[in-house]
Amino acid sequence: MCGIIGYVGSDEVVPVILDGLRRLEYRGYDSAGMAVLGADSIQILRAEGKLRNLEQLAYQRPLHGTTGVGHTRWATHGAPTQANAHPQVDASGGIAVVHNGILENYAPLRRELLEDGVELSSDTDTELIAQLLGRETGPLGERVLKVLPRLVGQYAVVAVSRREPGTVVAFRQGPPLVVGVGTAENMVASDVTAILHRTRRVIYLENGEVAVVRADGVELRDRSGALVERSPETLDWDAGRVEKGGYRHFMLKEIFEQPDAIRNTVRAYLDSSRSGVNLDGLGFSGEQLARLRRIHLVACGTSWHACLVAKFILEELTGLPTDVDYASEYRYREPLLGDDLLVIGVTQSGETADTLAAMEMAREGGALLATVCNVRGSSSWRLAGARMLTQAGPEIGVASTKAFTTQLVALIVLALALRSSRGLSDGLDRTLLTELQRLPLAVEEILHTDRALYRLGTEMLAEATDSLYLGRGILYPIALEGALKLKEISYRHAEGYPAGEMKHGPIALVTEGFPVVAVATATATREKLLGNLMEVKARGAAVLAVAEADADGVRQIAALVLPVPAVHRLLQPVVAVVPLQLLAYNVAVELGLDVDQPRNLAKSVTVE
Ligand code: F6R
């Protein structure tokens, strides 16, 4: 969703804003803009399309100042035009606002302003915030406190006023905002990747809080106006991790970072002997664990696929019945909550609006709330009583890769920990722990497979408009994930299906040359899967398979086998997904598409 950057300090602000916006490009956007505070004026630049258009404008019309805000917009209210780009200003042009979120009372507020004779110059909900601020009196921070009760919905807003050079005011309800605390300069951003290269000291704004940010300090208030004291925390991410590091795309870099990301995630939760799992510090009390009878996993998208895999693992290892829900569905149904239930919000960003809402509902219903999350300090991190950090490091490519495999690994480790707390540990635990520590080597082996091997599969999928991805059991969610990866970055239609469902409908799609991608590593149901593949092959399908190089029966059916090393059956999803990530990546590159910023997608879905 929208990216936000604000700066107050002594540097020329335009390069700071453009640099920050470039670092936020990965979030996905369709227009961009900035406001720069002059001696007693606000100068605004806005441009449709890519950031280079805004850069071009900034070059043609140089602006000078040391305070300003920038924004990349992902359109909600109003088309992605220059008029609807942010910043939006009030009627006097004295207050400029950038915003990420959606105002739910957009229609009545708009009607009210129009009836009062306010001339609106955009279709956005953001302009309404600027107009409301413009109609109040007093310093900007005080105006914000007066306007807050009028705003219904989700918003992260940064505002500047012509009358207050050297001040940036930020407030939020829902989407995140973080204040970066520097030396004689301070910043505000929608996420830390925009500011990490300048400071690692940050203050996360809580819902309802207002930050008045100046070069020499940050004043925090709650919605009642009371001062809030909160010291900055220091992030353990470094700026180098948000650079491409010689790779053509972030996605490729992140695929190749998986061995380290998995290694770090496993190590973080092993005890000192590396033969047991250490749950200390996760935040579960013994009493809470003893009460557990059920688990609900809630997530969206790729993280939801990780939950589908985890259901198999959690049920087998802990004996606890486990349900998986899309967070967007869970929050609007009436799940059976209670204190015997563990609800785990699985989220890379920790900011996905639906996942947060589902988690909040679970907490209110008395469930024990946990998160598996990749961003320390994010909203889900702060919300959950118990938390596991996936050690993937910043994920910039919109298509999630290393966050997914580290989620899988974290959830396996969590299953082992719950198993141990229930007194169920036996030889299987030791085997799994040893295998988990070998997993990075298995992934490395896949990454070093001859790229030429992917050629045929890349061509087949690039040429076809549709394809099917099939798997069974614990590998069925990997078929879903493989299909999602292809869809989101190559815009080729792909469906993931449990192979046993083929005959109940989808097989009607199969014609001569129709690509079917099978996740066919050695599980108890591989023979059944091979039977399904014979059926599609008999109808002309071209089968590609992910399987062990020597997999019995697979080579006879598949036109191409993308090899993976043999690993424990519960760990197969982690290795099986990697060739599918590479395949999707290769297809998108073959088609000349924007791999890291696919159309219409946002990295972090902070509104419903
Ligand atoms: C797809 C992808 C999305 C996210 C989903 C949830 O590659 O990245 O489907 O998985 O938007 O995001 P998080 O995990 O941040 O809650």
Coordinates of C-alpha atoms and ligand atoms in Angstrom, one line a residue:
M1 CA 0.0 0.0 0.0
C2 CA 1.0 3.7 0.0
G3 CA 4.5 4.6 1.1
I4 CA 5.2 7.6 3.3
I5 CA 8.4 9.5 4.2
G6 CA 8.7 12.7 6.2
Y7 CA 11.9 14.5 7.1
V8 CA 13.0 17.4 9.4
G9 CA 16.6 18.3 9.7
S10 CA 19.3 20.4 8.0
D11 CA 19.8 18.5 4.7
E12 CA 18.1 19.6 1.5
V13 CA 14.9 17.6 1.7
V14 CA 14.2 16.7 -1.9
P15 CA 17.0 14.2 -2.3
V16 CA 16.1 12.7 1.1
I17 CA 12.5 12.3 0.1
L18 CA 13.3 10.8 -3.3
D19 CA 15.7 8.4 -1.8
G20 CA 13.2 7.4 0.8
L21 CA 10.5 6.9 -1.8
R22 CA 12.8 4.8 -3.9
R23 CA 13.3 2.5 -0.9
L24 CA 9.5 2.3 -0.6
E25 CA 8.8 1.6 -4.3
Y26 CA 8.7 -2.1 -3.5
R27 CA 5.4 -1.6 -1.7
G28 CA 3.7 -1.1 -5.0
Y29 CA 2.2 2.3 -6.2
D30 CA 0.7 4.1 -9.1
S31 CA 1.6 7.8 -8.5
A32 CA 3.9 9.8 -6.3
G33 CA 4.3 13.2 -4.8
M34 CA 6.1 15.4 -2.3
A35 CA 5.6 18.6 -0.3
V36 CA 8.5 20.8 0.7
L37 CA 8.2 23.6 3.3
G38 CA 9.7 26.9 2.2
A39 CA 10.1 30.0 4.4
D40 CA 6.3 30.6 4.4
S41 CA 5.0 28.4 1.6
I42 CA 4.4 24.8 0.8
Q43 CA 5.6 23.7 -2.6
I44 CA 4.0 20.6 -4.0
L45 CA 5.0 18.2 -6.8
R46 CA 2.8 15.3 -7.9
A47 CA 3.2 12.9 -10.8
E48 CA 1.3 9.9 -12.2
G49 CA 3.1 6.6 -12.7
K50 CA 6.6 5.7 -11.7
L51 CA 8.8 7.6 -9.4
R52 CA 11.1 8.6 -12.3
N53 CA 8.2 11.0 -13.4
L54 CA 8.3 12.7 -10.0
E55 CA 12.1 12.8 -10.2
Q56 CA 11.9 14.4 -13.6
L57 CA 9.5 17.1 -12.2
A58 CA 11.8 17.7 -9.3
Y59 CA 14.7 18.2 -11.8
Q60 CA 12.7 20.6 -13.9
R61 CA 11.3 22.6 -10.9
P62 CA 13.9 22.4 -8.2
L63 CA 12.5 22.9 -4.7
H64 CA 14.5 23.9 -1.7
G65 CA 13.8 23.4 2.0
T66 CA 14.9 21.1 4.9
T67 CA 11.4 19.9 5.9
G68 CA 9.0 17.9 3.8
V69 CA 6.9 14.8 3.1
G70 CA 6.8 12.3 0.2
H71 CA 4.3 9.7 -0.8
T72 CA 3.8 6.8 -3.2
R73 CA 0.1 6.2 -3.7
W74 CA -1.7 2.9 -4.2
A75 CA -5.1 4.1 -5.4
T76 CA -8.2 3.5 -3.2
H77 CA -10.5 6.6 -3.6
G78 CA -10.1 7.9 -7.1
A79 CA -8.1 6.9 -10.1
P80 CA -4.3 7.1 -10.1
T81 CA -4.2 10.6 -11.6
Q82 CA -2.0 13.5 -10.8
A83 CA -5.0 15.3 -9.1
N84 CA -5.5 12.4 -6.8
A85 CA -1.9 11.9 -6.0
H86 CA -0.7 13.0 -2.6
P87 CA 0.1 15.4 -0.9
Q88 CA -3.4 16.8 -0.8
V89 CA -3.9 20.3 0.5
D90 CA -6.6 22.3 2.4
A91 CA -8.5 25.1 0.7
S92 CA -5.9 27.7 1.8
G93 CA -3.0 25.6 0.5
G94 CA -1.4 26.0 3.9
I95 CA -1.6 22.4 5.1
A96 CA -0.5 19.4 3.1
V97 CA -1.2 15.8 3.9
V98 CA -0.1 12.4 2.8
H99 CA -2.1 9.3 3.8
N100 CA -2.1 5.5 3.7
G101 CA -5.4 3.9 4.5
I102 CA -9.1 4.3 3.8
L103 CA -11.6 6.6 5.5
E104 CA -14.9 4.7 6.0
N105 CA -16.9 7.8 6.6
Y106 CA -15.6 9.3 3.3
A107 CA -19.1 9.8 1.8
P108 CA -20.7 11.8 4.8
L109 CA -17.5 13.8 5.3
R110 CA -17.3 14.7 1.7
R111 CA -21.0 15.6 1.6
E112 CA -20.6 17.8 4.7
L113 CA -17.6 19.7 3.3
L114 CA -19.4 20.2 -0.1
E115 CA -22.5 21.5 1.6
D116 CA -20.3 23.9 3.6
G117 CA -19.1 25.3 0.2
V118 CA -15.6 23.7 0.3
E119 CA -14.4 23.2 -3.2
L120 CA -12.7 19.8 -3.5
S121 CA -10.0 19.3 -6.1
S122 CA -9.7 15.5 -5.9
D123 CA -11.7 12.3 -5.4
T124 CA -9.6 11.3 -2.5
D125 CA -10.4 10.7 1.2
T126 CA -7.0 12.2 1.9
E127 CA -8.1 15.7 0.8
L128 CA -10.9 15.5 3.3
I129 CA -8.3 15.2 6.1
A130 CA -6.4 18.2 4.8
Q131 CA -9.6 20.2 4.6
L132 CA -10.7 19.3 8.1
L133 CA -7.3 20.3 9.4
G134 CA -7.5 23.5 7.6
R135 CA -10.8 24.4 9.2
E136 CA -9.4 24.1 12.7
T137 CA -7.3 26.6 14.5
G138 CA -4.0 26.5 16.5
P139 CA -0.8 24.6 15.9
L140 CA -0.9 21.6 13.6
G141 CA -0.5 19.1 16.5
E142 CA -3.6 20.5 18.2
R143 CA -5.6 20.6 15.0
V144 CA -4.9 16.9 14.6
L145 CA -6.2 16.1 18.1
K146 CA -9.4 18.0 17.2
V147 CA -9.8 16.2 13.9
L148 CA -9.1 12.7 15.1
P149 CA -12.6 12.0 16.4
R150 CA -14.0 12.9 13.0
L151 CA -12.0 10.2 11.2
V152 CA -13.5 6.7 10.9
G153 CA -11.5 4.0 9.3
Q154 CA -7.8 3.3 8.9
Y155 CA -5.2 5.9 8.3
A156 CA -1.5 6.7 8.7
V157 CA -1.1 10.4 8.0
V158 CA 1.7 12.8 7.9
A159 CA 1.0 16.5 7.7
V160 CA 2.9 19.7 7.3
S161 CA 1.8 23.3 7.7
R162 CA 3.1 26.5 6.1
R163 CA 3.0 28.2 9.5
E164 CA 5.3 25.7 11.1
P165 CA 8.4 25.2 9.1
G166 CA 10.6 22.6 10.8
T167 CA 7.6 20.5 12.0
V168 CA 6.1 17.3 10.7
V169 CA 3.0 15.8 12.4
A170 CA 2.2 12.1 12.2
F171 CA -0.8 10.1 13.4
R172 CA -2.2 6.7 12.8
Q173 CA -5.1 4.3 13.3
G174 CA -4.4 1.0 11.7
P175 CA -1.6 1.3 9.1
P176 CA 1.8 1.6 10.7
L177 CA 4.0 4.7 11.1
V178 CA 7.5 4.7 12.5
V179 CA 9.5 7.7 13.7
G180 CA 13.2 7.5 12.9
V181 CA 15.3 9.3 15.6
G182 CA 18.5 10.7 14.2
T183 CA 21.1 13.2 15.3
A184 CA 19.8 16.8 14.7
E185 CA 17.3 15.3 12.3
N186 CA 14.2 13.1 12.6
M187 CA 12.1 11.2 10.1
V188 CA 8.7 9.5 9.8
A189 CA 8.0 6.6 7.5
S190 CA 5.5 4.0 6.7
D191 CA 8.1 1.3 7.2
V192 CA 11.7 1.2 8.4
T193 CA 13.2 0.3 5.0
A194 CA 12.8 4.0 4.1
I195 CA 15.0 5.2 6.9
L196 CA 17.3 2.4 7.9
H197 CA 20.2 3.9 6.0
R198 CA 20.0 7.1 8.2
T199 CA 19.1 5.7 11.5
R200 CA 18.3 2.4 13.3
R201 CA 16.7 4.1 16.3
V202 CA 12.9 4.1 16.0
I203 CA 9.7 4.8 17.8
Y204 CA 6.7 2.9 16.6
L205 CA 3.5 5.0 16.8
E206 CA 0.6 3.3 18.5
N207 CA -3.0 3.6 17.3
G208 CA -4.4 7.0 18.2
E209 CA -1.1 8.6 18.9
V210 CA 0.1 11.9 17.4
A211 CA 3.8 12.6 17.0
V212 CA 5.0 16.2 16.5
V213 CA 8.4 15.7 15.0
R214 CA 11.1 18.5 14.9
A215 CA 14.8 18.3 14.2
D216 CA 15.6 18.5 17.9
G217 CA 13.0 16.2 19.3
V218 CA 9.8 14.1 19.1
E219 CA 6.7 14.9 21.2
L220 CA 4.2 12.0 21.5
R221 CA 0.6 12.4 22.7
D222 CA -2.3 10.1 22.9
R223 CA -5.7 10.9 21.4
S224 CA -6.7 12.7 24.6
G225 CA -3.7 15.0 24.3
A226 CA -1.8 13.5 27.2
L227 CA 2.0 13.3 26.8
V228 CA 3.4 9.8 26.1
E229 CA 6.9 8.9 27.1
R230 CA 8.5 6.2 25.0
S231 CA 12.2 5.7 24.3
P232 CA 13.4 4.7 20.8
E233 CA 14.3 1.1 20.2
T234 CA 17.3 0.0 18.1
L235 CA 16.6 -2.2 15.1
D236 CA 18.8 -5.2 14.4
W237 CA 18.4 -4.9 10.6
D238 CA 21.2 -3.1 8.7
A239 CA 20.7 -1.0 5.6
G240 CA 22.8 -3.3 3.4
R241 CA 20.0 -5.9 3.6
V242 CA 17.7 -3.7 1.7
E243 CA 20.0 -3.3 -1.3
K244 CA 20.0 -5.7 -4.3
G245 CA 23.7 -6.7 -3.7
G246 CA 24.5 -7.4 -7.3
Y247 CA 21.3 -9.4 -8.0
R248 CA 19.1 -8.3 -10.9
H249 CA 16.0 -8.3 -8.7
F250 CA 15.2 -8.4 -5.0
M251 CA 13.2 -11.5 -5.6
L252 CA 16.2 -13.4 -6.9
K253 CA 18.3 -12.2 -4.1
E254 CA 15.7 -13.2 -1.6
I255 CA 15.4 -16.7 -3.1
F256 CA 19.1 -17.1 -2.8
E257 CA 19.1 -15.8 0.8
Q258 CA 16.9 -18.7 1.8
P259 CA 19.6 -21.0 3.1
D260 CA 20.9 -18.4 5.6
A261 CA 17.4 -17.2 6.5
I262 CA 16.3 -20.8 7.3
R263 CA 19.6 -21.5 9.2
N264 CA 19.1 -18.3 11.3
T265 CA 15.5 -19.1 12.0
V266 CA 16.2 -22.7 13.2
R267 CA 19.2 -21.6 15.3
A268 CA 17.2 -18.8 17.0
Y269 CA 15.0 -21.4 18.6
L270 CA 17.4 -24.3 19.4
D271 CA 18.7 -24.8 22.9
S272 CA 22.4 -24.6 23.5
S273 CA 23.0 -28.3 22.8
R274 CA 21.2 -27.9 19.5
S275 CA 19.3 -31.1 20.2
G276 CA 16.2 -29.5 21.7
V277 CA 13.9 -26.5 21.1
N278 CA 14.0 -23.5 23.3
L279 CA 10.7 -21.8 23.8
D280 CA 12.0 -19.4 26.5
G281 CA 11.3 -15.9 25.7
L282 CA 8.5 -16.7 23.3
G283 CA 6.0 -15.6 25.9
F284 CA 4.0 -18.7 26.7
S285 CA 3.5 -19.5 30.3
G286 CA 3.4 -23.2 31.4
E287 CA -0.1 -22.7 32.6
Q288 CA -1.3 -21.4 29.3
L289 CA 0.3 -24.3 27.4
A290 CA -1.3 -26.8 29.8
R291 CA -4.7 -25.4 28.9
L292 CA -4.3 -25.7 25.2
R293 CA -6.7 -28.0 23.3
R294 CA -7.0 -26.4 19.9
I295 CA -5.1 -24.2 17.4
H296 CA -6.4 -21.7 14.9
L297 CA -4.0 -20.3 12.2
V298 CA -5.0 -17.0 10.5
A299 CA -3.2 -15.4 7.7
C300 CA -3.5 -14.1 4.1
G301 CA -1.9 -15.1 0.8
T302 CA 1.4 -16.8 0.9
S303 CA 1.4 -16.8 4.7
W304 CA -1.9 -18.6 4.5
H305 CA -0.2 -21.3 2.4
A306 CA 2.4 -21.6 5.2
C307 CA -0.5 -22.2 7.6
L308 CA -2.0 -24.9 5.4
V309 CA 1.3 -26.8 5.6
A310 CA 1.6 -26.2 9.3
K311 CA -1.8 -27.7 9.9
F312 CA -0.4 -31.1 8.8
I313 CA 2.6 -30.7 11.0
L314 CA 0.9 -29.3 14.1
E315 CA -1.7 -32.0 14.1
E316 CA 0.8 -34.8 13.6
L317 CA 3.3 -33.5 16.1
T318 CA 1.1 -32.1 18.9
G319 CA -2.2 -34.0 18.5
L320 CA -4.0 -30.6 18.8
P321 CA -6.8 -30.1 16.2
T322 CA -5.7 -27.2 14.0
D323 CA -7.9 -25.0 11.8
V324 CA -6.7 -22.7 9.1
D325 CA -8.6 -19.6 8.1
Y326 CA -8.1 -16.7 5.7
A327 CA -7.9 -13.8 8.2
S328 CA -10.4 -11.8 6.0
E329 CA -13.0 -14.6 6.6
Y330 CA -12.1 -15.3 10.2
R331 CA -12.7 -11.8 11.3
Y332 CA -16.3 -11.8 10.0
R333 CA -17.4 -15.3 11.1
E334 CA -18.0 -16.4 14.6
P335 CA -15.1 -18.8 15.4
L336 CA -15.4 -20.7 18.6
L337 CA -12.9 -18.9 20.8
G338 CA -11.9 -19.5 24.4
D339 CA -8.9 -19.9 26.7
D340 CA -8.2 -23.5 25.5
L341 CA -7.4 -22.1 22.0
L342 CA -4.1 -20.8 20.6
V343 CA -4.6 -18.4 17.7
I344 CA -1.5 -17.8 15.6
G345 CA -1.4 -14.8 13.3
V346 CA 1.2 -15.7 10.6
T347 CA 2.4 -12.6 8.8
Q348 CA 5.6 -11.5 7.1
S349 CA 5.0 -7.8 7.6
G350 CA 3.1 -7.9 10.8
E351 CA 0.9 -5.2 9.3
T352 CA -1.7 -7.0 7.2
A353 CA -5.0 -5.3 8.2
D354 CA -7.1 -8.5 8.1
T355 CA -4.6 -10.6 10.0
L356 CA -4.4 -7.9 12.7
A357 CA -8.2 -7.7 13.0
A358 CA -8.5 -11.5 13.2
M359 CA -5.9 -11.5 15.9
E360 CA -7.5 -8.7 17.9
M361 CA -10.8 -10.6 17.7
A362 CA -9.2 -13.8 19.0
R363 CA -7.6 -11.9 21.9
E364 CA -10.9 -10.3 22.9
G365 CA -12.4 -13.8 22.8
G366 CA -10.0 -15.0 25.4
A367 CA -7.7 -17.1 23.2
L368 CA -4.0 -17.3 23.7
L369 CA -2.6 -15.1 21.0
A370 CA 0.7 -15.7 19.2
T371 CA 2.3 -14.5 16.0
V372 CA 4.9 -15.8 13.6
C373 CA 6.2 -12.6 12.1
N374 CA 9.2 -11.3 10.2
V375 CA 9.3 -7.7 11.6
R376 CA 10.2 -7.2 15.2
G377 CA 8.2 -4.3 16.6
S378 CA 5.4 -4.5 13.9
S379 CA 1.8 -4.3 14.9
S380 CA 1.3 -8.1 15.1
W381 CA 4.5 -8.3 17.1
R382 CA 3.1 -5.8 19.6
L383 CA -0.4 -7.3 19.7
A384 CA 0.6 -10.9 20.4
G385 CA 1.3 -12.3 23.8
A386 CA 3.7 -14.9 22.4
R387 CA 5.8 -14.3 19.3
M388 CA 8.3 -16.0 17.0
L389 CA 10.5 -14.0 14.7
T390 CA 11.3 -15.5 11.4
Q391 CA 14.9 -14.5 10.7
A392 CA 14.4 -13.7 7.0
G393 CA 15.6 -10.1 7.2
P394 CA 13.8 -7.4 5.2
E395 CA 11.8 -8.9 2.3
I396 CA 11.5 -6.3 -0.5
G397 CA 10.3 -8.3 -3.5
V398 CA 6.5 -8.2 -3.5
A399 CA 6.4 -11.9 -4.2
S400 CA 7.2 -13.5 -0.9
T401 CA 9.9 -16.2 -0.9
K402 CA 12.3 -16.3 2.0
A403 CA 9.5 -15.1 4.4
F404 CA 7.5 -18.2 3.3
T405 CA 10.2 -20.8 3.8
T406 CA 11.2 -19.3 7.2
Q407 CA 7.5 -19.3 8.3
L408 CA 7.4 -23.0 7.5
V409 CA 10.5 -23.6 9.5
A410 CA 9.3 -21.5 12.4
L411 CA 6.0 -23.3 12.5
I412 CA 7.8 -26.7 12.5
V413 CA 9.9 -25.5 15.4
L414 CA 6.8 -24.2 17.2
A415 CA 5.1 -27.6 16.7
L416 CA 8.2 -29.3 18.2
A417 CA 8.1 -27.0 21.1
L418 CA 4.4 -27.6 21.8
R419 CA 5.0 -31.3 21.4
S420 CA 7.7 -31.1 24.0
S421 CA 5.4 -29.1 26.4
R422 CA 2.9 -31.9 26.0
G423 CA 5.4 -34.5 26.9
L424 CA 5.2 -36.2 23.5
S425 CA 8.8 -35.9 22.4
D426 CA 10.6 -39.0 21.2
G427 CA 13.0 -40.0 18.5
L428 CA 11.1 -38.2 15.8
D429 CA 12.0 -34.9 17.5
R430 CA 15.7 -35.6 17.3
T431 CA 15.5 -36.7 13.7
L432 CA 13.5 -33.5 12.7
L433 CA 15.9 -31.2 14.6
T434 CA 18.9 -32.8 12.8
E435 CA 17.2 -32.6 9.5
L436 CA 16.1 -29.0 10.1
Q437 CA 19.8 -28.1 10.6
R438 CA 20.6 -29.8 7.3
L439 CA 17.8 -28.1 5.4
P440 CA 19.9 -25.0 4.4
L441 CA 22.3 -27.3 2.5
A442 CA 19.4 -29.0 0.7
V443 CA 18.1 -25.6 -0.4
E444 CA 21.6 -24.5 -1.5
E445 CA 21.8 -27.7 -3.6
I446 CA 18.6 -26.6 -5.4
L447 CA 19.9 -23.1 -6.0
H448 CA 23.0 -24.5 -7.6
T449 CA 21.1 -26.7 -10.0
D450 CA 22.0 -25.9 -13.6
R451 CA 19.8 -23.0 -14.7
A452 CA 19.5 -24.5 -18.2
L453 CA 17.3 -27.1 -16.7
Y454 CA 14.6 -24.5 -16.1
R455 CA 14.5 -23.5 -19.8
L456 CA 11.9 -25.9 -21.0
G457 CA 9.6 -25.2 -18.1
T458 CA 10.0 -21.4 -18.4
E459 CA 9.1 -21.6 -22.1
M460 CA 6.1 -23.8 -21.6
L461 CA 4.7 -21.5 -18.8
A462 CA 5.5 -18.3 -20.6
E463 CA 3.7 -19.5 -23.8
A464 CA 0.6 -20.9 -22.1
T465 CA -2.1 -18.6 -20.8
D466 CA -3.2 -21.2 -18.2
S467 CA -1.7 -23.9 -16.1
L468 CA -2.5 -26.2 -13.3
Y469 CA -0.3 -26.9 -10.2
L470 CA -1.0 -30.2 -8.5
G471 CA 0.0 -31.7 -5.2
R472 CA -1.3 -34.0 -2.5
G473 CA -1.3 -33.9 1.3
I474 CA 1.3 -31.6 2.8
L475 CA 2.5 -30.7 -0.7
Y476 CA -0.9 -29.5 -1.9
P477 CA -0.4 -26.1 -0.3
I478 CA 2.9 -25.9 -2.2
A479 CA 1.0 -26.3 -5.4
L480 CA -1.2 -23.4 -4.3
E481 CA 1.9 -21.3 -3.5
G482 CA 3.6 -22.2 -6.8
A483 CA 0.5 -21.1 -8.8
L484 CA 0.3 -17.9 -6.8
K485 CA 4.0 -17.1 -7.5
L486 CA 3.4 -17.6 -11.2
K487 CA 0.2 -15.5 -11.2
E488 CA 1.4 -12.6 -9.3
I489 CA 4.7 -11.9 -11.2
S490 CA 4.0 -13.3 -14.7
Y491 CA 0.3 -12.5 -15.0
R492 CA -0.2 -16.0 -16.3
H493 CA -3.3 -17.7 -15.0
A494 CA -2.4 -20.7 -12.8
E495 CA -4.6 -22.8 -10.4
G496 CA -3.3 -24.9 -7.6
Y497 CA -5.4 -28.0 -6.9
P498 CA -5.2 -31.1 -4.7
A499 CA -4.5 -33.7 -7.4
G500 CA -7.3 -35.9 -6.2
E501 CA -9.8 -33.2 -7.1
M502 CA -8.8 -33.2 -10.8
K503 CA -11.5 -35.6 -11.9
H504 CA -14.1 -33.5 -10.1
G505 CA -13.9 -30.6 -12.6
P506 CA -10.5 -29.1 -13.5
I507 CA -9.5 -32.0 -15.8
A508 CA -11.9 -30.5 -18.3
L509 CA -9.3 -27.7 -18.9
V510 CA -6.6 -30.1 -20.1
T511 CA -5.9 -30.1 -23.9
E512 CA -2.9 -31.0 -26.0
G513 CA 0.2 -29.2 -24.5
F514 CA -1.6 -27.8 -21.4
P515 CA 1.1 -27.4 -18.7
V516 CA 0.6 -29.3 -15.4
V517 CA 3.2 -28.6 -12.7
A518 CA 3.3 -31.4 -10.1
V519 CA 4.8 -31.3 -6.7
A520 CA 5.9 -34.9 -6.6
T521 CA 8.5 -35.5 -3.9
A522 CA 8.4 -38.8 -2.0
T523 CA 5.3 -38.9 0.2
A524 CA 2.9 -41.7 1.1
T525 CA 0.6 -40.4 -1.6
R526 CA 3.1 -40.1 -4.4
E527 CA 1.8 -43.2 -6.2
K528 CA -1.7 -41.7 -6.1
L529 CA -0.4 -38.4 -7.5
L530 CA 1.4 -40.3 -10.3
G531 CA -1.9 -41.9 -11.2
N532 CA -3.5 -38.5 -11.5
L533 CA -0.6 -37.3 -13.6
M534 CA -1.1 -40.3 -15.9
E535 CA -4.7 -39.2 -16.4
V536 CA -3.8 -35.7 -17.4
K537 CA -0.9 -36.9 -19.6
A538 CA -3.3 -39.2 -21.4
R539 CA -5.3 -36.1 -22.3
G540 CA -2.4 -34.3 -23.7
A541 CA -1.0 -32.4 -20.7
A542 CA 2.7 -31.5 -20.6
V543 CA 3.8 -32.5 -17.1
L544 CA 6.6 -30.7 -15.2
A545 CA 7.5 -32.2 -11.9
V546 CA 9.4 -31.2 -8.8
A547 CA 10.9 -34.4 -7.4
E548 CA 14.0 -36.1 -6.2
A549 CA 16.3 -36.7 -9.1
D550 CA 16.0 -40.5 -8.9
A551 CA 12.2 -40.5 -8.1
D552 CA 10.7 -43.7 -9.3
G553 CA 8.0 -43.3 -11.9
V554 CA 8.2 -39.5 -12.2
R555 CA 10.7 -39.3 -15.1
Q556 CA 8.5 -41.7 -17.1
I557 CA 5.6 -39.2 -16.9
A558 CA 7.1 -35.8 -16.7
A559 CA 8.6 -34.0 -19.7
L560 CA 10.9 -32.2 -17.2
V561 CA 11.9 -33.0 -13.6
L562 CA 13.2 -30.1 -11.5
P563 CA 15.3 -32.0 -8.9
V564 CA 15.3 -31.5 -5.2
P565 CA 17.3 -33.4 -2.6
A566 CA 15.5 -36.0 -0.5
V567 CA 14.6 -34.6 2.9
H568 CA 12.3 -35.7 5.8
R569 CA 8.7 -35.9 4.6
L570 CA 7.6 -33.1 7.0
L571 CA 10.3 -30.8 5.6
Q572 CA 9.5 -31.5 1.9
P573 CA 7.4 -28.4 1.5
V574 CA 10.4 -26.2 2.3
V575 CA 12.5 -27.7 -0.5
A576 CA 9.7 -28.3 -3.0
V577 CA 8.7 -24.6 -3.2
V578 CA 12.1 -23.4 -4.2
P579 CA 12.1 -24.6 -7.8
L580 CA 8.6 -23.2 -8.2
Q581 CA 9.8 -19.8 -7.0
L582 CA 12.7 -20.0 -9.5
L583 CA 10.3 -21.1 -12.3
A584 CA 7.9 -18.2 -11.7
Y585 CA 10.8 -15.8 -11.5
N586 CA 12.3 -17.1 -14.8
V587 CA 8.9 -16.8 -16.6
A588 CA 8.4 -13.2 -15.4
V589 CA 11.9 -12.3 -16.6
E590 CA 11.3 -14.1 -19.9
L591 CA 8.2 -12.0 -20.4
G592 CA 10.1 -8.8 -19.6
L593 CA 7.9 -8.0 -16.6
D594 CA 8.6 -5.9 -13.5
V595 CA 9.4 -8.8 -11.1
D596 CA 9.8 -6.9 -7.9
Q597 CA 6.8 -4.6 -8.4
P598 CA 4.1 -6.5 -10.1
R599 CA 1.1 -4.5 -11.3
N600 CA -1.7 -3.8 -8.8
L601 CA 0.0 -5.5 -5.9
A602 CA 1.3 -4.0 -2.7
K603 CA 3.9 -5.5 -0.5
S604 CA 2.1 -4.8 2.8
V605 CA -1.7 -4.8 2.7
T606 CA -2.4 -2.4 5.4
V607 CA -6.1 -1.8 4.6
E608 CA -8.9 -4.2 4.4
Ligands
F6R1 C1 2.4 -13.2 -2.1 C2 2.4 -12.4 -0.9 C3 1.1 -12.1 -0.2 C4 1.3 -12.0 1.3 C5 0.0 -11.5 2.0 C6 0.2 -11.5 3.5 O1 3.7 -13.4 -2.6 O2 3.5 -11.9 -0.4 O3 0.2 -13.0 -0.6 O4 1.7 -13.3 1.8 O5 -0.3 -10.3 1.5 O6 1.2 -10.7 3.9 P1 1.8 -10.8 5.3 O7 2.5 -12.1 5.3 O8 2.8 -9.6 5.4 O9 0.7 -10.7 6.3

